[in-house]
Amino acid sequence: LSPCGSRKTAEKGKLMDFTSTVIIPLLFGSLGIFALFRLLQWVRMRTYLQEAVVVITGATSGLGRECAKAFHAAGSRLVLCGRDSEKLKGLVQELCAVKNHRKNNVVGVPVELQLSWEALVTKLSLERVSCRKWEDVLVAGKANPAAHCVGDQSHHSSPCAASGTGNLLTALLPSMIKRRQGHIVAISSVQGKISIPFRSAYAASKHATQAFFDCLRAEVEQYDIEVTVVSPGYIQTNLSLNAVTADGSRYGVMDKTTAEGQTAAEVAQVVLNAVGQKKKEVLVAGLTPCLAVYLRNLCPRLFFTLMASRAKKERKAKGS
């Protein structure tokens, strides 16, 4: 071999030795550390959720119902709130029938649409006795802008002071502050971040939800209370069927986007993981909605142009 060839062979041998002695062990070591980190994260999440008392609103249908199943499977003790007492009773029986070595406590609390603050406090006090523990997590399955103002304003000043979710937060938050422990989860929507044409009322309510819980998170951090906002895209629920049109009539049509959305069970699992990992905010949507959220902030002019074009197409489709 020529000196040049010998040099190349030697360099190649050194490279192979370096790869086998340094790169490969480093790669496998990194994968091992990552796997160990994820395992510890999973253990911590399960420890956090097991035996925790979780209050879930809107538990009789859709995402709330699936969240009840997910938290029950994780070992949490549940206080389920819903307006349909028969469906609520059926869900409680279904969960209690599940073979679960943890033997979770599951209780249902029927909630009237305009349940008073005093009555709700009384109901929850009874459930605390049955659970023998204060609530740890509130999952607002059908979150409205909450009725409690943590600052100087009275909780009566909120336009949603009479809402069930608002009253529930009003009832639970003082005890969380006193114990310096608790976790509040609000189910918002991608439309709490961006607005879609012809969805103004829904988008406005979700924007209010987002704003309220952003403020709440900052105000209760000093009490070691976690606040998580989950913003899903389209979910396969009856939302569009039960929607109300401009004249007050029931819409009664399953939107194509809703039918093609994620299942409630999939989103419920994301909610469970977000709580276990104590995330501040989670966006649960496809690529296009996520890009739209970033586009709204980074290039608003282009976003507004695209939304105007979408509104024009929808108006034309309705006209035809």
Short mmCIF file of C-alpha atoms in Angstrom, two decimals:
data_model
loop_
_atom_site.label_atom_id
_atom_site.label_comp_id
_atom_site.label_asym_id
_atom_site.label_seq_id
_atom_site.Cartn_x
_atom_site.Cartn_y
_atom_site.Cartn_z
CA LEU A 1 0.00 0.00 0.00
CA SER A 2 1.10 3.54 -0.71
CA PRO A 3 1.70 5.90 2.20
CA CYS A 4 -1.51 7.77 1.24
CA GLY A 5 -3.55 4.56 1.25
CA SER A 6 -2.06 3.45 4.55
CA ARG A 7 -2.95 6.83 6.07
CA LYS A 8 -6.54 6.59 4.87
CA THR A 9 -6.89 3.05 6.21
CA ALA A 10 -5.51 4.14 9.58
CA GLU A 11 -7.86 7.14 9.74
CA LYS A 12 -10.82 4.92 8.86
CA GLY A 13 -9.84 2.47 11.59
CA LYS A 14 -9.58 5.27 14.14
CA LEU A 15 -13.03 6.56 13.11
CA MET A 16 -14.56 3.10 13.51
CA ASP A 17 -12.89 2.68 16.89
CA PHE A 18 -14.17 6.11 18.00
CA THR A 19 -17.68 5.22 16.82
CA SER A 20 -17.72 1.86 18.58
CA THR A 21 -16.11 3.07 21.81
CA VAL A 22 -17.69 6.53 22.18
CA ILE A 23 -20.62 7.30 19.86
CA ILE A 24 -22.61 4.06 20.22
CA PRO A 25 -22.28 3.84 24.05
CA LEU A 26 -23.17 7.53 24.28
CA LEU A 27 -26.24 6.99 22.10
CA PHE A 28 -27.48 4.01 24.09
CA GLY A 29 -26.68 5.82 27.33
CA SER A 30 -28.77 8.82 26.22
CA LEU A 31 -31.66 6.54 25.28
CA GLY A 32 -31.41 4.83 28.67
CA ILE A 33 -31.45 8.16 30.53
CA PHE A 34 -34.45 9.29 28.49
CA ALA A 35 -36.29 6.02 29.19
CA LEU A 36 -35.49 6.33 32.91
CA PHE A 37 -36.74 9.93 32.90
CA ARG A 38 -40.02 8.91 31.27
CA LEU A 39 -40.43 6.05 33.75
CA LEU A 40 -39.90 8.37 36.71
CA GLN A 41 -42.31 10.84 35.14
CA TRP A 42 -44.92 8.09 34.76
CA VAL A 43 -44.44 6.91 38.37
CA ARG A 44 -44.74 10.45 39.68
CA MET A 45 -47.90 11.01 37.62
CA ARG A 46 -49.52 7.81 38.89
CA THR A 47 -48.58 8.65 42.47
CA TYR A 48 -50.06 12.12 42.06
CA LEU A 49 -53.34 10.78 40.67
CA GLN A 50 -53.85 7.71 42.87
CA GLU A 51 -56.23 8.35 45.76
CA ALA A 52 -56.62 12.00 44.71
CA VAL A 53 -60.20 13.26 45.03
CA VAL A 54 -61.16 14.55 41.57
CA VAL A 55 -64.30 16.64 41.03
CA ILE A 56 -65.52 16.51 37.42
CA THR A 57 -68.30 18.69 36.02
CA GLY A 58 -70.34 17.77 32.95
CA ALA A 59 -69.61 14.13 33.72
CA THR A 60 -72.73 12.63 32.14
CA SER A 61 -71.66 12.96 28.50
CA GLY A 62 -68.87 13.63 26.04
CA LEU A 63 -65.45 14.60 27.31
CA GLY A 64 -66.55 14.82 30.95
CA ARG A 65 -67.74 11.22 30.90
CA GLU A 66 -64.49 10.00 29.32
CA CYS A 67 -62.46 11.99 31.84
CA ALA A 68 -64.35 10.21 34.62
CA LYS A 69 -63.38 6.85 33.13
CA ALA A 70 -59.74 7.89 32.65
CA PHE A 71 -59.27 9.24 36.19
CA HIS A 72 -61.07 6.24 37.67
CA ALA A 73 -58.71 3.89 35.82
CA ALA A 74 -55.76 5.91 37.17
CA GLY A 75 -56.90 5.24 40.74
CA SER A 76 -58.48 8.59 41.59
CA ARG A 77 -61.56 8.94 43.79
CA LEU A 78 -64.31 10.77 41.95
CA VAL A 79 -67.03 13.28 42.71
CA LEU A 80 -69.06 13.48 39.48
CA CYS A 81 -71.35 16.44 38.80
CA GLY A 82 -74.04 16.46 36.11
CA ARG A 83 -77.53 17.77 35.38
CA ASP A 84 -79.02 14.46 34.20
CA SER A 85 -79.45 12.49 37.42
CA GLU A 86 -80.33 9.24 35.63
CA LYS A 87 -77.25 9.34 33.39
CA LEU A 88 -75.15 10.30 36.39
CA LYS A 89 -76.46 7.36 38.38
CA GLY A 90 -75.77 5.04 35.44
CA LEU A 91 -72.17 6.29 35.13
CA VAL A 92 -71.54 5.80 38.84
CA GLN A 93 -72.85 2.22 38.62
CA GLU A 94 -70.75 1.57 35.51
CA LEU A 95 -67.55 2.75 37.18
CA CYS A 96 -68.26 0.91 40.42
CA ALA A 97 -68.79 -2.29 38.42
CA VAL A 98 -65.30 -2.06 36.91
CA LYS A 99 -62.94 -4.58 38.49
CA ASN A 100 -60.42 -2.27 40.07
CA HIS A 101 -58.04 -3.43 42.80
CA ARG A 102 -57.80 0.14 44.06
CA LYS A 103 -61.50 0.18 45.05
CA ASN A 104 -62.00 3.83 44.21
CA ASN A 105 -64.75 5.87 45.80
CA VAL A 106 -67.19 7.16 43.16
CA VAL A 107 -70.08 9.44 44.06
CA GLY A 108 -72.48 11.40 41.87
CA VAL A 109 -73.76 14.87 42.68
CA PRO A 110 -76.79 15.96 40.57
CA VAL A 111 -76.34 19.65 39.74
CA GLU A 112 -79.17 21.94 38.77
CA LEU A 113 -78.44 24.45 36.03
CA GLN A 114 -78.65 27.38 38.48
CA LEU A 115 -77.55 25.59 41.65
CA SER A 116 -77.00 28.12 44.41
CA TRP A 117 -73.57 28.60 45.93
CA GLU A 118 -74.79 27.70 49.44
CA ALA A 119 -76.50 24.48 48.27
CA LEU A 120 -73.40 23.39 46.37
CA VAL A 121 -71.14 23.96 49.37
CA THR A 122 -73.50 21.81 51.47
CA LYS A 123 -73.51 19.01 48.87
CA LEU A 124 -69.72 19.00 48.56
CA SER A 125 -69.30 19.04 52.34
CA LEU A 126 -71.30 15.80 52.50
CA GLU A 127 -69.15 14.25 49.77
CA ARG A 128 -65.98 15.25 51.60
CA VAL A 129 -67.20 13.23 54.56
CA SER A 130 -67.89 10.20 52.36
CA CYS A 131 -64.51 10.48 50.64
CA ARG A 132 -62.78 11.26 53.96
CA LYS A 133 -60.54 13.69 52.13
CA TRP A 134 -60.66 17.19 50.66
CA GLU A 135 -60.78 17.60 46.92
CA ASP A 136 -57.44 17.70 45.14
CA VAL A 137 -58.37 18.25 41.49
CA LEU A 138 -61.25 20.09 39.86
CA VAL A 139 -61.81 19.23 36.20
CA ALA A 140 -64.20 21.79 34.75
CA GLY A 141 -65.57 19.61 31.97
CA LYS A 142 -67.89 22.34 30.75
CA ALA A 143 -65.95 25.39 31.79
CA ASN A 144 -67.57 28.79 31.78
CA PRO A 145 -65.71 31.91 32.85
CA ALA A 146 -65.58 31.14 36.58
CA ALA A 147 -67.51 33.17 39.08
CA HIS A 148 -64.87 33.69 41.71
CA CYS A 149 -62.62 36.75 41.64
CA VAL A 150 -59.45 36.07 43.57
CA GLY A 151 -58.57 39.75 43.79
CA ASP A 152 -60.58 42.54 45.38
CA GLN A 153 -63.78 42.08 43.36
CA SER A 154 -66.79 40.20 44.73
CA HIS A 155 -67.67 36.90 43.06
CA HIS A 156 -71.08 38.42 42.32
CA SER A 157 -69.46 40.83 39.85
CA SER A 158 -68.91 38.10 37.28
CA PRO A 159 -71.55 37.75 34.55
CA CYS A 160 -71.33 33.98 35.06
CA ALA A 161 -71.70 34.10 38.87
CA ALA A 162 -74.74 31.82 38.70
CA SER A 163 -73.14 29.16 36.50
CA GLY A 164 -72.63 25.67 37.93
CA THR A 165 -68.91 25.62 37.11
CA GLY A 166 -68.42 29.08 38.58
CA ASN A 167 -70.20 28.11 41.79
CA LEU A 168 -68.17 24.92 42.00
CA LEU A 169 -64.89 26.80 41.78
CA THR A 170 -66.18 29.32 44.32
CA ALA A 171 -66.95 26.45 46.68
CA LEU A 172 -63.64 24.63 46.30
CA LEU A 173 -61.02 27.34 45.86
CA PRO A 174 -61.01 28.69 49.46
CA SER A 175 -60.21 25.23 50.86
CA MET A 176 -57.45 24.77 48.28
CA ILE A 177 -55.94 28.12 49.29
CA LYS A 178 -56.19 27.25 52.98
CA ARG A 179 -54.47 23.88 52.47
CA ARG A 180 -52.05 25.29 49.87
CA GLN A 181 -52.87 22.31 47.69
CA GLY A 182 -55.07 21.76 44.66
CA HIS A 183 -55.24 21.53 40.90
CA ILE A 184 -57.80 23.29 38.70
CA VAL A 185 -58.30 22.07 35.13
CA ALA A 186 -60.29 24.09 32.61
CA ILE A 187 -61.43 22.54 29.33
CA SER A 188 -61.27 25.38 26.84
CA SER A 189 -60.88 25.13 23.06
CA VAL A 190 -58.59 26.13 20.22
CA GLN A 191 -61.26 28.77 19.64
CA GLY A 192 -60.19 30.29 22.94
CA LYS A 193 -57.04 31.31 21.08
CA ILE A 194 -58.33 31.99 17.56
CA SER A 195 -61.79 32.93 16.30
CA ILE A 196 -63.52 31.17 13.41
CA PRO A 197 -66.21 32.89 11.32
CA PHE A 198 -69.84 32.24 12.36
CA ARG A 199 -68.77 30.91 15.76
CA SER A 200 -68.67 34.25 17.55
CA ALA A 201 -70.64 33.34 20.70
CA TYR A 202 -68.72 30.11 21.26
CA ALA A 203 -65.35 31.73 20.54
CA ALA A 204 -66.15 34.64 22.86
CA SER A 205 -67.01 32.29 25.74
CA LYS A 206 -63.80 30.32 25.24
CA HIS A 207 -61.71 33.50 25.00
CA ALA A 208 -63.22 34.55 28.34
CA THR A 209 -62.41 31.13 29.80
CA GLN A 210 -58.81 31.39 28.61
CA ALA A 211 -58.41 34.91 30.01
CA PHE A 212 -59.96 34.07 33.37
CA PHE A 213 -57.81 31.02 34.02
CA ASP A 214 -54.66 32.81 32.85
CA CYS A 215 -55.36 35.41 35.55
CA LEU A 216 -56.30 32.76 38.10
CA ARG A 217 -53.06 30.84 37.48
CA ALA A 218 -50.96 33.89 38.28
CA GLU A 219 -53.02 34.80 41.36
CA VAL A 220 -53.01 31.36 43.03
CA GLU A 221 -49.43 30.36 42.27
CA GLN A 222 -48.37 31.75 45.65
CA TYR A 223 -50.65 29.14 47.26
CA ASP A 224 -49.00 26.25 45.35
CA ILE A 225 -52.21 25.61 43.37
CA GLU A 226 -51.84 24.30 39.84
CA VAL A 227 -53.99 25.60 36.96
CA THR A 228 -54.10 23.69 33.67
CA VAL A 229 -55.95 24.87 30.57
CA VAL A 230 -56.59 22.20 27.94
CA SER A 231 -57.54 23.54 24.50
CA PRO A 232 -58.79 20.78 22.19
CA GLY A 233 -59.67 21.14 18.54
CA TYR A 234 -62.71 19.33 17.20
CA ILE A 235 -63.98 16.46 19.36
CA GLN A 236 -66.54 13.85 18.34
CA THR A 237 -69.32 15.02 20.65
CA ASN A 238 -72.89 16.30 20.25
CA LEU A 239 -71.79 19.93 20.52
CA SER A 240 -72.94 20.95 17.04
CA LEU A 241 -76.18 18.97 17.40
CA ASN A 242 -77.07 20.88 20.55
CA ALA A 243 -75.85 24.25 19.30
CA VAL A 244 -78.31 27.15 19.09
CA THR A 245 -78.75 29.24 15.93
CA ALA A 246 -79.23 32.99 15.72
CA ASP A 247 -83.03 32.70 16.01
CA GLY A 248 -82.75 30.51 19.12
CA SER A 249 -83.63 27.23 17.44
CA ARG A 250 -81.59 24.03 17.81
CA TYR A 251 -78.97 23.58 15.07
CA GLY A 252 -79.34 19.78 15.08
CA VAL A 253 -76.67 19.03 12.46
CA MET A 254 -73.43 17.09 12.97
CA ASP A 255 -70.69 19.24 11.45
CA LYS A 256 -68.22 17.43 9.22
CA THR A 257 -65.29 18.85 11.20
CA THR A 258 -66.80 17.59 14.46
CA ALA A 259 -67.45 14.13 13.03
CA GLU A 260 -63.84 13.92 11.85
CA GLY A 261 -62.38 15.21 15.12
CA GLN A 262 -60.58 13.34 17.86
CA THR A 263 -62.54 10.97 20.05
CA ALA A 264 -63.46 12.12 23.54
CA ALA A 265 -61.50 9.17 24.97
CA GLU A 266 -58.31 10.34 23.24
CA VAL A 267 -58.67 13.88 24.57
CA ALA A 268 -59.51 12.57 28.06
CA GLN A 269 -56.20 10.71 28.10
CA VAL A 270 -54.41 13.95 27.20
CA VAL A 271 -56.23 15.70 30.05
CA LEU A 272 -55.16 12.93 32.45
CA ASN A 273 -51.51 13.19 31.37
CA ALA A 274 -51.59 17.00 31.55
CA VAL A 275 -52.83 16.84 35.14
CA GLY A 276 -50.32 14.16 36.12
CA GLN A 277 -47.45 16.17 34.64
CA LYS A 278 -48.81 19.46 36.05
CA LYS A 279 -48.71 21.21 32.71
CA LYS A 280 -49.85 24.82 32.54
CA GLU A 281 -51.41 24.62 29.11
CA VAL A 282 -52.00 21.98 26.46
CA LEU A 283 -53.09 22.47 22.84
CA VAL A 284 -54.76 19.28 21.57
CA ALA A 285 -55.29 19.77 17.85
CA GLY A 286 -54.04 18.86 14.40
CA LEU A 287 -51.32 20.61 12.43
CA THR A 288 -53.58 23.17 10.73
CA PRO A 289 -55.22 24.58 13.91
CA CYS A 290 -51.85 24.71 15.67
CA LEU A 291 -50.32 26.60 12.75
CA ALA A 292 -53.32 28.97 12.79
CA VAL A 293 -52.68 29.78 16.47
CA TYR A 294 -49.05 30.68 15.74
CA LEU A 295 -50.01 32.53 12.56
CA ARG A 296 -52.49 34.67 14.52
CA ASN A 297 -49.64 35.86 16.76
CA LEU A 298 -46.77 36.02 14.28
CA CYS A 299 -48.52 37.29 11.14
CA PRO A 300 -51.99 38.59 12.05
CA ARG A 301 -52.56 40.31 8.70
CA LEU A 302 -52.26 37.02 6.82
CA PHE A 303 -54.43 35.25 9.42
CA PHE A 304 -57.21 37.84 9.08
CA THR A 305 -57.07 37.56 5.29
CA LEU A 306 -57.45 33.77 5.49
CA MET A 307 -60.36 34.05 7.94
CA ALA A 308 -62.10 36.59 5.69
CA SER A 309 -61.70 34.20 2.78
CA ARG A 310 -63.12 31.36 4.88
CA ALA A 311 -66.10 33.49 5.90
CA LYS A 312 -66.76 34.34 2.25
CA LYS A 313 -66.71 30.66 1.26
CA GLU A 314 -69.01 29.64 4.11
CA ARG A 315 -71.45 32.44 3.30
CA LYS A 316 -71.48 31.40 -0.34
CA ALA A 317 -72.03 27.74 0.59
CA LYS A 318 -74.94 28.65 2.83
CA GLY A 319 -76.43 30.83 0.12
CA SER A 320 -76.31 28.00 -2.40
#
